[in-house]
PDB file of C-alpha atoms in Angstrom:
ATOM      1  CA  MET O  18     170.489 157.804  68.052  1.00  0.00           C
ATOM      2  CA  ALA O  19     169.740 155.424  65.292  1.00  0.00           C
ATOM      3  CA  SER O  20     168.491 157.004  62.121  1.00  0.00           C
ATOM      4  CA  ARG O  21     164.914 156.286  61.061  1.00  0.00           C
ATOM      5  CA  SER O  22     163.514 157.418  57.780  1.00  0.00           C
ATOM      6  CA  LEU O  23     159.839 158.828  57.306  1.00  0.00           C
ATOM      7  CA  ASN O  24     157.659 156.484  55.366  1.00  0.00           C
ATOM      8  CA  PHE O  25     155.245 158.456  53.171  1.00  0.00           C
ATOM      9  CA  GLY O  26     152.757 156.388  51.277  1.00  0.00           C
ATOM     10  CA  GLY O  27     154.805 153.159  51.814  1.00  0.00           C
ATOM     11  CA  LYS O  28     157.926 154.590  50.030  1.00  0.00           C
ATOM     12  CA  PRO O  29     160.864 155.247  52.388  1.00  0.00           C
ATOM     13  CA  ASN O  30     162.307 158.599  52.206  1.00  0.00           C
ATOM     14  CA  SER O  31     165.895 158.683  53.226  1.00  0.00           C
ATOM     15  CA  VAL O  32     166.149 162.275  53.313  1.00  0.00           C
ATOM     16  CA  HIS O  33     164.021 162.952  56.334  1.00  0.00           C
ATOM     17  CA  GLN O  34     165.640 161.026  59.044  1.00  0.00           C
ATOM     18  CA  ILE O  35     165.140 161.215  62.799  1.00  0.00           C
ATOM     19  CA  GLY O  36     168.315 162.555  64.509  1.00  0.00           C
ATOM     20  CA  SER O  37     169.768 163.800  61.299  1.00  0.00           C
ATOM     21  CA  ILE O  38     167.069 165.957  59.921  1.00  0.00           C
ATOM     22  CA  ASN O  39     167.988 169.612  59.126  1.00  0.00           C
ATOM     23  CA  GLN O  40     165.867 172.657  59.154  1.00  0.00           C
ATOM     24  CA  PRO O  41     165.195 172.877  55.369  1.00  0.00           C
ATOM     25  CA  GLU O  42     164.114 169.392  55.183  1.00  0.00           C
ATOM     26  CA  CYS O  43     161.815 169.706  58.229  1.00  0.00           C
ATOM     27  CA  SER O  44     160.271 172.853  56.747  1.00  0.00           C
ATOM     28  CA  SER O  45     159.671 171.103  53.377  1.00  0.00           C
ATOM     29  CA  VAL O  46     157.757 168.334  55.082  1.00  0.00           C
ATOM     30  CA  ALA O  47     155.767 170.927  57.122  1.00  0.00           C
ATOM     31  CA  PHE O  48     155.010 172.914  53.956  1.00  0.00           C
ATOM     32  CA  HIS O  49     153.903 169.725  52.193  1.00  0.00           C
ATOM     33  CA  TRP O  50     151.378 169.066  54.932  1.00  0.00           C
ATOM     34  CA  ILE O  51     150.202 172.738  54.960  1.00  0.00           C
ATOM     35  CA  ASP O  52     149.622 172.660  51.212  1.00  0.00           C
ATOM     36  CA  CYS O  53     147.611 169.548  51.568  1.00  0.00           C
ATOM     37  CA  ARG O  54     145.555 171.038  54.479  1.00  0.00           C
ATOM     38  CA  ARG O  55     144.906 174.050  52.104  1.00  0.00           C
ATOM     39  CA  SER O  56     143.795 171.708  49.264  1.00  0.00           C
ATOM     40  CA  PHE O  57     141.307 170.209  51.729  1.00  0.00           C
ATOM     41  CA  VAL O  58     139.984 173.647  52.533  1.00  0.00           C
ATOM     42  CA  GLU O  59     139.522 174.570  48.998  1.00  0.00           C
ATOM     43  CA  ASP O  60     137.908 171.271  48.336  1.00  0.00           C
ATOM     44  CA  ALA O  61     135.426 172.103  51.098  1.00  0.00           C
ATOM     45  CA  THR O  62     134.550 175.262  49.236  1.00  0.00           C
ATOM     46  CA  GLY O  63     133.079 173.317  46.396  1.00  0.00           C
ATOM     47  CA  ASN O  64     135.975 172.421  44.015  1.00  0.00           C
ATOM     48  CA  PRO O  65     136.076 168.833  42.937  1.00  0.00           C
ATOM     49  CA  ILE O  66     138.392 166.425  45.000  1.00  0.00           C
ATOM     50  CA  HIS O  67     141.228 165.292  42.913  1.00  0.00           C
ATOM     51  CA  GLU O  68     143.223 162.334  43.945  1.00  0.00           C
ATOM     52  CA  ARG O  69     142.210 162.436  47.547  1.00  0.00           C
ATOM     53  CA  GLY O  70     143.920 165.841  48.205  1.00  0.00           C
ATOM     54  CA  VAL O  71     147.370 164.919  46.782  1.00  0.00           C
ATOM     55  CA  VAL O  72     149.425 167.916  45.866  1.00  0.00           C
ATOM     56  CA  LYS O  73     151.067 167.441  42.544  1.00  0.00           C
ATOM     57  CA  GLY O  74     154.663 166.145  43.102  1.00  0.00           C
ATOM     58  CA  HIS O  75     154.222 165.721  46.976  1.00  0.00           C
ATOM     59  CA  PRO O  76     152.871 163.003  49.117  1.00  0.00           C
ATOM     60  CA  SER O  77     149.199 162.948  50.255  1.00  0.00           C
ATOM     61  CA  CYS O  78     148.178 164.590  53.489  1.00  0.00           C
ATOM     62  CA  ALA O  79     147.249 161.196  54.885  1.00  0.00           C
ATOM     63  CA  ASP O  80     150.740 159.742  54.032  1.00  0.00           C
ATOM     64  CA  VAL O  81     152.613 162.749  55.491  1.00  0.00           C
ATOM     65  CA  THR O  82     150.558 162.695  58.748  1.00  0.00           C
ATOM     66  CA  VAL O  83     150.982 158.988  59.253  1.00  0.00           C
ATOM     67  CA  GLY O  84     154.697 158.992  58.448  1.00  0.00           C
ATOM     68  CA  LEU O  85     155.364 161.834  60.923  1.00  0.00           C
ATOM     69  CA  ALA O  86     153.288 160.054  63.584  1.00  0.00           C
ATOM     70  CA  ARG O  87     155.219 156.815  63.063  1.00  0.00           C
ATOM     71  CA  ALA O  88     158.494 158.469  63.076  1.00  0.00           C
ATOM     72  CA  VAL O  89     157.908 160.538  66.134  1.00  0.00           C
ATOM     73  CA  SER O  90     156.439 157.485  67.879  1.00  0.00           C
ATOM     74  CA  ALA O  91     159.479 155.451  66.913  1.00  0.00           C
ATOM     75  CA  GLY O  92     161.803 158.017  68.165  1.00  0.00           C
ATOM     76  CA  VAL O  93     160.001 158.534  71.525  1.00  0.00           C
ATOM     77  CA  GLN O  94     159.880 154.760  72.136  1.00  0.00           C
ATOM     78  CA  GLU O  95     163.586 154.463  71.441  1.00  0.00           C
ATOM     79  CA  GLY O  96     164.420 157.266  73.832  1.00  0.00           C
ATOM     80  CA  TRP O  97     162.220 155.956  76.504  1.00  0.00           C
ATOM     81  CA  GLY O  98     163.973 152.553  76.012  1.00  0.00           C
ATOM     82  CA  ARG O  99     167.453 154.035  76.360  1.00  0.00           C
ATOM     83  CA  GLU O 100     166.185 155.979  79.488  1.00  0.00           C
ATOM     84  CA  ASN O 101     164.737 152.866  81.028  1.00  0.00           C
ATOM     85  CA  MET O 102     167.907 151.009  80.482  1.00  0.00           C
ATOM     86  CA  ASN O 103     169.990 153.696  82.099  1.00  0.00           C
ATOM     87  CA  PHE O 104     167.773 154.254  85.019  1.00  0.00           C
ATOM     88  CA  PRO O 105     168.405 151.068  86.938  1.00  0.00           C
ATOM     89  CA  ARG O 106     172.083 151.357  86.338  1.00  0.00           C
ATOM     90  CA  ALA O 107     172.101 154.908  87.765  1.00  0.00           C
ATOM     91  CA  ARG O 108     169.994 153.719  90.600  1.00  0.00           C
ATOM     92  CA  ALA O 109     172.328 150.821  91.265  1.00  0.00           C
ATOM     93  CA  ALA O 110     175.344 153.080  90.991  1.00  0.00           C
ATOM     94  CA  SER O 111     173.872 155.644  93.543  1.00  0.00           C
ATOM     95  CA  LEU O 112     173.096 152.814  95.977  1.00  0.00           C
ATOM     96  CA  ALA O 113     176.556 151.314  95.636  1.00  0.00           C
ATOM     97  CA  VAL O 114     178.182 154.676  96.320  1.00  0.00           C
ATOM     98  CA  SER O 115     176.096 155.480  99.472  1.00  0.00           C
ATOM     99  CA  LEU O 116     176.691 151.912 100.983  1.00  0.00           C
ATOM    100  CA  GLY O 117     180.454 152.153 100.041  1.00  0.00           C
ATOM    101  CA  ALA O 118     180.753 155.477 101.817  1.00  0.00           C
ATOM    102  CA  ALA O 119     178.979 153.914 104.899  1.00  0.00           C
ATOM    103  CA  LEU O 120     181.360 150.948 104.695  1.00  0.00           C
ATOM    104  CA  ALA O 121     184.236 153.368 104.602  1.00  0.00           C
ATOM    105  CA  LEU O 122     183.097 155.360 107.518  1.00  0.00           C
ATOM    106  CA  GLY O 123     182.779 152.249 109.693  1.00  0.00           C
ATOM    107  CA  LEU O 124     186.079 150.903 108.710  1.00  0.00           C
ATOM    108  CA  LEU O 125     187.889 154.238 109.270  1.00  0.00           C
ATOM    109  CA  GLY O 126     186.271 154.614 112.639  1.00  0.00           C
ATOM    110  CA  ALA O 127     187.440 151.180 113.824  1.00  0.00           C
ATOM    111  CA  VAL O 128     190.874 151.095 112.182  1.00  0.00           C
ATOM    112  CA  SER O 129     191.819 154.647 113.367  1.00  0.00           C
ATOM    113  CA  GLU O 130     191.566 153.353 116.787  1.00  0.00           C
ATOM    114  CA  LYS O 131     194.625 151.323 116.324  1.00  0.00           C
ATOM    115  CA  TRP O 132     196.768 154.175 115.252  1.00  0.00           C
ATOM    116  CA  ASP O 133     199.060 155.702 117.886  1.00  0.00           C
ATOM    117  CA  ASN O 134     200.218 158.680 115.910  1.00  0.00           C
ATOM    118  CA  PRO O 135     198.642 162.048 116.216  1.00  0.00           C
ATOM    119  CA  ALA O 136     197.014 161.853 112.781  1.00  0.00           C
ATOM    120  CA  GLY O 137     195.348 158.615 113.732  1.00  0.00           C
ATOM    121  CA  VAL O 138     194.101 159.922 117.002  1.00  0.00           C
ATOM    122  CA  ALA O 139     192.755 163.035 115.248  1.00  0.00           C
ATOM    123  CA  ALA O 140     191.077 160.716 112.732  1.00  0.00           C
ATOM    124  CA  ASN O 141     189.468 158.678 115.324  1.00  0.00           C
ATOM    125  CA  ALA O 142     188.150 161.730 117.094  1.00  0.00           C
ATOM    126  CA  VAL O 143     186.331 162.729 113.840  1.00  0.00           C
ATOM    127  CA  PHE O 144     185.026 159.211 112.645  1.00  0.00           C
ATOM    128  CA  SER O 145     184.107 158.076 115.998  1.00  0.00           C
ATOM    129  CA  GLY O 146     181.884 161.205 116.743  1.00  0.00           C
ATOM    130  CA  GLY O 147     178.136 161.139 116.205  1.00  0.00           C
ATOM    131  CA  TRP O 148     178.201 164.254 114.077  1.00  0.00           C
ATOM    132  CA  SER O 149     180.265 162.599 111.325  1.00  0.00           C
ATOM    133  CA  TRP O 150     177.673 159.851 111.056  1.00  0.00           C
ATOM    134  CA  ALA O 151     174.833 162.387 110.998  1.00  0.00           C
ATOM    135  CA  CYS O 152     176.832 164.305 108.285  1.00  0.00           C
ATOM    136  CA  TYR O 153     176.899 161.089 106.199  1.00  0.00           C
ATOM    137  CA  ALA O 154     173.190 160.547 106.556  1.00  0.00           C
ATOM    138  CA  PHE O 155     172.621 164.250 105.692  1.00  0.00           C
ATOM    139  CA  LEU O 156     174.664 164.340 102.527  1.00  0.00           C
ATOM    140  CA  VAL O 157     173.174 161.097 101.274  1.00  0.00           C
ATOM    141  CA  GLY O 158     169.665 162.663 101.604  1.00  0.00           C
ATOM    142  CA  TYR O 159     170.854 165.890 100.025  1.00  0.00           C
ATOM    143  CA  PHE O 160     172.097 164.344  96.920  1.00  0.00           C
ATOM    144  CA  ARG O 161     168.940 162.393  96.337  1.00  0.00           C
ATOM    145  CA  ARG O 162     165.987 164.011  94.590  1.00  0.00           C
ATOM    146  CA  SER O 163     163.362 161.401  95.759  1.00  0.00           C
ATOM    147  CA  LYS O 164     162.323 161.973  99.395  1.00  0.00           C
ATOM    148  CA  ILE O 165     161.646 158.436  99.891  1.00  0.00           C
ATOM    149  CA  GLU O 166     165.211 157.452  98.878  1.00  0.00           C
ATOM    150  CA  SER O 167     166.591 160.233 100.908  1.00  0.00           C
ATOM    151  CA  ALA O 168     165.038 158.634 103.914  1.00  0.00           C
ATOM    152  CA  LEU O 169     165.843 154.874 103.130  1.00  0.00           C
ATOM    153  CA  LEU O 170     169.408 154.992 101.942  1.00  0.00           C
ATOM    154  CA  PRO O 171     170.776 156.755 104.921  1.00  0.00           C
ATOM    155  CA  SER O 172     169.166 154.281 107.122  1.00  0.00           C
ATOM    156  CA  PHE O 173     170.542 151.283 105.453  1.00  0.00           C
ATOM    157  CA  GLY O 174     173.983 152.821 105.068  1.00  0.00           C
ATOM    158  CA  LEU O 175     174.194 153.800 108.765  1.00  0.00           C
ATOM    159  CA  ALA O 176     173.255 150.118 109.582  1.00  0.00           C
ATOM    160  CA  VAL O 177     175.905 148.911 107.398  1.00  0.00           C
ATOM    161  CA  GLY O 178     178.453 151.295 108.800  1.00  0.00           C
ATOM    162  CA  VAL O 179     177.624 150.432 112.362  1.00  0.00           C
ATOM    163  CA  ALA O 180     177.949 146.736 111.694  1.00  0.00           C
ATOM    164  CA  THR O 181     181.421 147.279 109.984  1.00  0.00           C
ATOM    165  CA  TYR O 182     182.443 149.439 112.816  1.00  0.00           C
ATOM    166  CA  TYR O 183     181.794 146.964 115.671  1.00  0.00           C
ATOM    167  CA  LEU O 184     182.893 143.964 113.690  1.00  0.00           C
ATOM    168  CA  LEU O 185     186.366 145.382 112.973  1.00  0.00           C
ATOM    169  CA  LYS O 186     186.472 146.852 116.442  1.00  0.00           C
ATOM    170  CA  ASP O 187     186.219 143.336 117.765  1.00  0.00           C
ATOM    171  CA  PHE O 188     189.541 142.517 116.278  1.00  0.00           C
ATOM    172  CA  SER O 189     192.753 143.738 117.852  1.00  0.00           C
ATOM    173  CA  HIS O 190     196.144 144.019 115.950  1.00  0.00           C
ATOM    174  CA  ALA O 191     197.947 142.115 118.725  1.00  0.00           C
ATOM    175  CA  ALA O 192     200.699 140.514 116.693  1.00  0.00           C
ATOM    176  CA  PRO O 193     202.606 141.398 113.497  1.00  0.00           C
ATOM    177  CA  ASN O 194     201.350 138.240 111.883  1.00  0.00           C
ATOM    178  CA  GLY O 195     197.997 139.831 111.363  1.00  0.00           C
ATOM    179  CA  TRP O 196     194.498 140.446 112.913  1.00  0.00           C
ATOM    180  CA  GLU O 197     193.274 138.012 115.480  1.00  0.00           C
ATOM    181  CA  ALA O 198     189.837 138.011 117.027  1.00  0.00           C
ATOM    182  CA  GLY O 199     189.257 139.350 120.481  1.00  0.00           C
ATOM    183  CA  ALA O 200     187.063 137.703 123.136  1.00  0.00           C
ATOM    184  CA  SER O 201     184.218 140.009 122.983  1.00  0.00           C
ATOM    185  CA  GLY O 202     182.178 138.675 120.060  1.00  0.00           C
ATOM    186  CA  GLU O 203     178.944 138.366 121.846  1.00  0.00           C
ATOM    187  CA  GLY O 204     179.158 142.010 123.155  1.00  0.00           C
ATOM    188  CA  SER O 205     179.799 143.139 119.536  1.00  0.00           C
ATOM    189  CA  ILE O 206     176.747 141.367 118.328  1.00  0.00           C
ATOM    190  CA  SER O 207     174.566 142.962 121.048  1.00  0.00           C
ATOM    191  CA  LYS O 208     176.197 146.362 120.260  1.00  0.00           C
ATOM    192  CA  ILE O 209     175.458 145.869 116.609  1.00  0.00           C
ATOM    193  CA  LEU O 210     171.875 145.077 117.240  1.00  0.00           C
ATOM    194  CA  VAL O 211     171.302 148.179 119.511  1.00  0.00           C
ATOM    195  CA  TRP O 212     173.275 150.744 117.726  1.00  0.00           C
ATOM    196  CA  GLY O 213     172.411 149.379 114.322  1.00  0.00           C
ATOM    197  CA  THR O 214     168.668 149.664 115.107  1.00  0.00           C
ATOM    198  CA  LEU O 215     169.204 153.170 116.463  1.00  0.00           C
ATOM    199  CA  ALA O 216     171.179 154.192 113.390  1.00  0.00           C
ATOM    200  CA  PHE O 217     168.489 152.805 111.140  1.00  0.00           C
ATOM    201  CA  VAL O 218     165.836 154.714 112.912  1.00  0.00           C
ATOM    202  CA  PHE O 219     167.561 158.057 113.178  1.00  0.00           C
ATOM    203  CA  GLY O 220     169.070 157.829 109.642  1.00  0.00           C
ATOM    204  CA  ALA O 221     165.557 158.263 107.944  1.00  0.00           C
ATOM    205  CA  PRO O 222     164.909 161.705 109.546  1.00  0.00           C
ATOM    206  CA  VAL O 223     168.387 163.030 109.158  1.00  0.00           C
ATOM    207  CA  GLY O 224     168.521 162.059 105.389  1.00  0.00           C
ATOM    208  CA  PHE O 225     165.008 163.582 104.840  1.00  0.00           C
ATOM    209  CA  PHE O 226     166.236 166.740 106.444  1.00  0.00           C
ATOM    210  CA  GLY O 227     169.231 166.782 104.006  1.00  0.00           C
ATOM    211  CA  ASN O 228     166.630 166.456 101.245  1.00  0.00           C
ATOM    212  CA  LEU O 229     164.778 169.561 102.560  1.00  0.00           C
ATOM    213  CA  ALA O 230     168.129 171.442 102.740  1.00  0.00           C
ATOM    214  CA  ARG O 231     167.912 171.579  98.897  1.00  0.00           C
ATOM    215  CA  VAL O 232     165.216 174.111  99.117  1.00  0.00           C
ATOM    216  CA  PRO O 233     166.972 177.427  98.251  1.00  0.00           C
ATOM    217  CA  GLY O 234     166.868 180.590 100.284  1.00  0.00           C
ATOM    218  CA  VAL O 235     165.518 180.826 103.817  1.00  0.00           C
ATOM    219  CA  GLY O 236     163.258 177.898 103.435  1.00  0.00           C
ATOM    220  CA  GLY O 237     166.095 175.418 103.544  1.00  0.00           C
ATOM    221  CA  LEU O 238     168.463 177.409 105.688  1.00  0.00           C
ATOM    222  CA  PHE O 239     167.429 175.722 109.024  1.00  0.00           C
ATOM    223  CA  PHE O 240     168.113 172.331 107.523  1.00  0.00           C
ATOM    224  CA  ARG O 241     171.508 173.378 106.132  1.00  0.00           C
ATOM    225  CA  LEU O 242     172.525 174.552 109.529  1.00  0.00           C
ATOM    226  CA  LEU O 243     171.586 171.288 111.081  1.00  0.00           C
ATOM    227  CA  ILE O 244     174.929 169.476 110.714  1.00  0.00           C
ATOM    228  CA  PRO O 245     177.098 172.495 111.796  1.00  0.00           C
ATOM    229  CA  LEU O 246     174.861 172.962 114.947  1.00  0.00           C
ATOM    230  CA  VAL O 247     175.203 169.176 115.850  1.00  0.00           C
ATOM    231  CA  ALA O 248     178.979 169.240 115.279  1.00  0.00           C
ATOM    232  CA  PHE O 249     179.378 172.340 117.427  1.00  0.00           C
ATOM    233  CA  TYR O 250     177.122 171.012 120.284  1.00  0.00           C
ATOM    234  CA  GLU O 251     178.622 167.516 120.369  1.00  0.00           C
ATOM    235  CA  THR O 252     182.295 168.790 120.377  1.00  0.00           C
ATOM    236  CA  SER O 253     181.507 171.284 123.017  1.00  0.00           C
ATOM    237  CA  MET O 254     179.882 168.748 125.361  1.00  0.00           C
ATOM    238  CA  ARG O 255     182.950 166.422 124.935  1.00  0.00           C
ATOM    239  CA  LEU O 256     185.336 169.221 125.639  1.00  0.00           C
ATOM    240  CA  ALA O 257     183.405 170.108 128.888  1.00  0.00           C
ATOM    241  CA  VAL O 258     183.136 166.389 129.941  1.00  0.00           C
ATOM    242  CA  GLU O 259     186.095 164.402 128.471  1.00  0.00           C
ATOM    243  CA  ALA O 260     188.800 166.971 128.121  1.00  0.00           C
ATOM    244  CA  ARG O 261     190.745 165.835 131.318  1.00  0.00           C
ATOM    245  CA  GLY O 262     191.094 162.150 130.003  1.00  0.00           C
ATOM    246  CA  ALA O 263     191.635 163.183 126.377  1.00  0.00           C
ATOM    247  CA  GLY O 264     194.990 163.798 124.748  1.00  0.00           C
ATOM    248  CA  SER O 265     196.180 167.078 123.185  1.00  0.00           C
ATOM    249  CA  ALA O 266     195.531 165.806 119.651  1.00  0.00           C
ATOM    250  CA  VAL O 267     191.970 164.983 120.443  1.00  0.00           C
ATOM    251  CA  ILE O 268     191.401 168.441 122.152  1.00  0.00           C
ATOM    252  CA  ILE O 269     192.848 170.149 119.168  1.00  0.00           C
ATOM    253  CA  THR O 270     190.695 168.200 116.831  1.00  0.00           C
ATOM    254  CA  TRP O 271     187.549 168.977 118.765  1.00  0.00           C
ATOM    255  CA  ASN O 272     188.409 172.687 118.787  1.00  0.00           C
ATOM    256  CA  ALA O 273     189.117 172.688 115.173  1.00  0.00           C
ATOM    257  CA  VAL O 274     185.583 170.978 114.321  1.00  0.00           C
ATOM    258  CA  ARG O 275     184.033 173.741 116.537  1.00  0.00           C
ATOM    259  CA  LEU O 276     185.699 176.436 114.501  1.00  0.00           C
ATOM    260  CA  ILE O 277     184.931 174.893 111.188  1.00  0.00           C
ATOM    261  CA  ALA O 278     181.321 174.407 112.161  1.00  0.00           C
ATOM    262  CA  VAL O 279     180.909 178.091 113.180  1.00  0.00           C
ATOM    263  CA  ALA O 280     182.710 179.040 109.830  1.00  0.00           C
ATOM    264  CA  VAL O 281     180.373 177.016 107.849  1.00  0.00           C
ATOM    265  CA  ALA O 282     177.223 178.273 109.729  1.00  0.00           C
ATOM    266  CA  PHE O 283     178.318 181.949 108.902  1.00  0.00           C
ATOM    267  CA  VAL O 284     178.957 181.166 105.369  1.00  0.00           C
ATOM    268  CA  LEU O 285     175.548 179.541 104.951  1.00  0.00           C
ATOM    269  CA  VAL O 286     173.761 182.494 106.603  1.00  0.00           C
ATOM    270  CA  GLY O 287     175.763 184.980 104.738  1.00  0.00           C
ATOM    271  CA  HIS O 288     174.984 183.357 101.359  1.00  0.00           C
ATOM    272  CA  VAL O 289     171.221 183.597 102.028  1.00  0.00           C
ATOM    273  CA  VAL O 290     171.506 187.120 103.390  1.00  0.00           C
ATOM    274  CA  ARG O 291     173.413 188.079 100.105  1.00  0.00           C
ATOM    275  CA  SER O 292     171.078 186.347  97.863  1.00  0.00           C
ATOM    276  CA  TRP O 293     168.139 188.181  99.481  1.00  0.00           C
ATOM    277  CA  TRP O 294     169.791 191.516  99.108  1.00  0.00           C
ATOM    278  CA  ASN O 295     170.692 191.006  95.517  1.00  0.00           C
ATOM    279  CA  ALA O 296     167.097 189.930  94.685  1.00  0.00           C
ATOM    280  CA  ARG O 297     165.761 193.056  96.630  1.00  0.00           C
ATOM    281  CA  ARG O 298     168.212 195.483  94.686  1.00  0.00           C
ATOM    282  CA  THR O 299     167.251 194.066  91.309  1.00  0.00           C
ATOM    283  CA  ARG O 300     163.682 193.916  91.942  1.00  0.00           C
ATOM    284  CA  PRO O 301     161.762 196.622  89.823  1.00  0.00           C
ATOM    285  CA  ILE O 302     160.247 199.503  91.714  1.00  0.00           C
ATOM    286  CA  GLU O 303     156.517 199.688  91.571  1.00  0.00           C
ATOM    287  CA  VAL O 304     155.120 203.144  90.957  1.00  0.00           C
TER     288      VAL O 304
END
């Protein structure tokens, strides 16, 4: 912070500076002001007023008060100016991170379909699932303090991710020369419109639930359990319906997701129970 000197009676005082003022100097200014106030009280009792309440060797009360007010005002305005300058940058950075994560989600979901190895098949089973997209919207809302932003950012992010997913999915890695466009451009556009609209609509409540999950204790437990429940339900339904046509890598991935979802749910519930028990033990006994 830039140093600003207090101006008492039009004379700069380089000793008392905002940002570098120490305790003895601050106390000295305070005592000067208190002495001036005392002199005014004494004058009110009937003593004659001498030099408008100026204490010998010190600035007048009016000069000290005005100087303090000017210094504090300048410091506050300077702090607000830096905060206002940093606020748009932080807002732009958070927006770029959320949209970049959505772009990466759509990119990985489309590109992983071109991989024939078990790792690529497992990645595609994760990134093509609806629970992973819901997890993205939930986390974006969770890390936003504003409830409005926690609803808007996931919606725009999911729309960007869906558009990226279907645009890249429309391309096939047919030759070693590079990527060439497929013949289903119109179908991809219609899918982008349909699924992008649905993603935009459902992204807002999921992000808002993520923001509500910030509530500590039992109040936010249900919202924190939302993504594990969605992941467990979706993978269980896919195992019941699509297990015959799926490969071993996909089945293993779905079972792993189910186990991880159950483990995360137990950890979340156990954390709340433990916090409640510790608070009950440390609570003082009322007689």
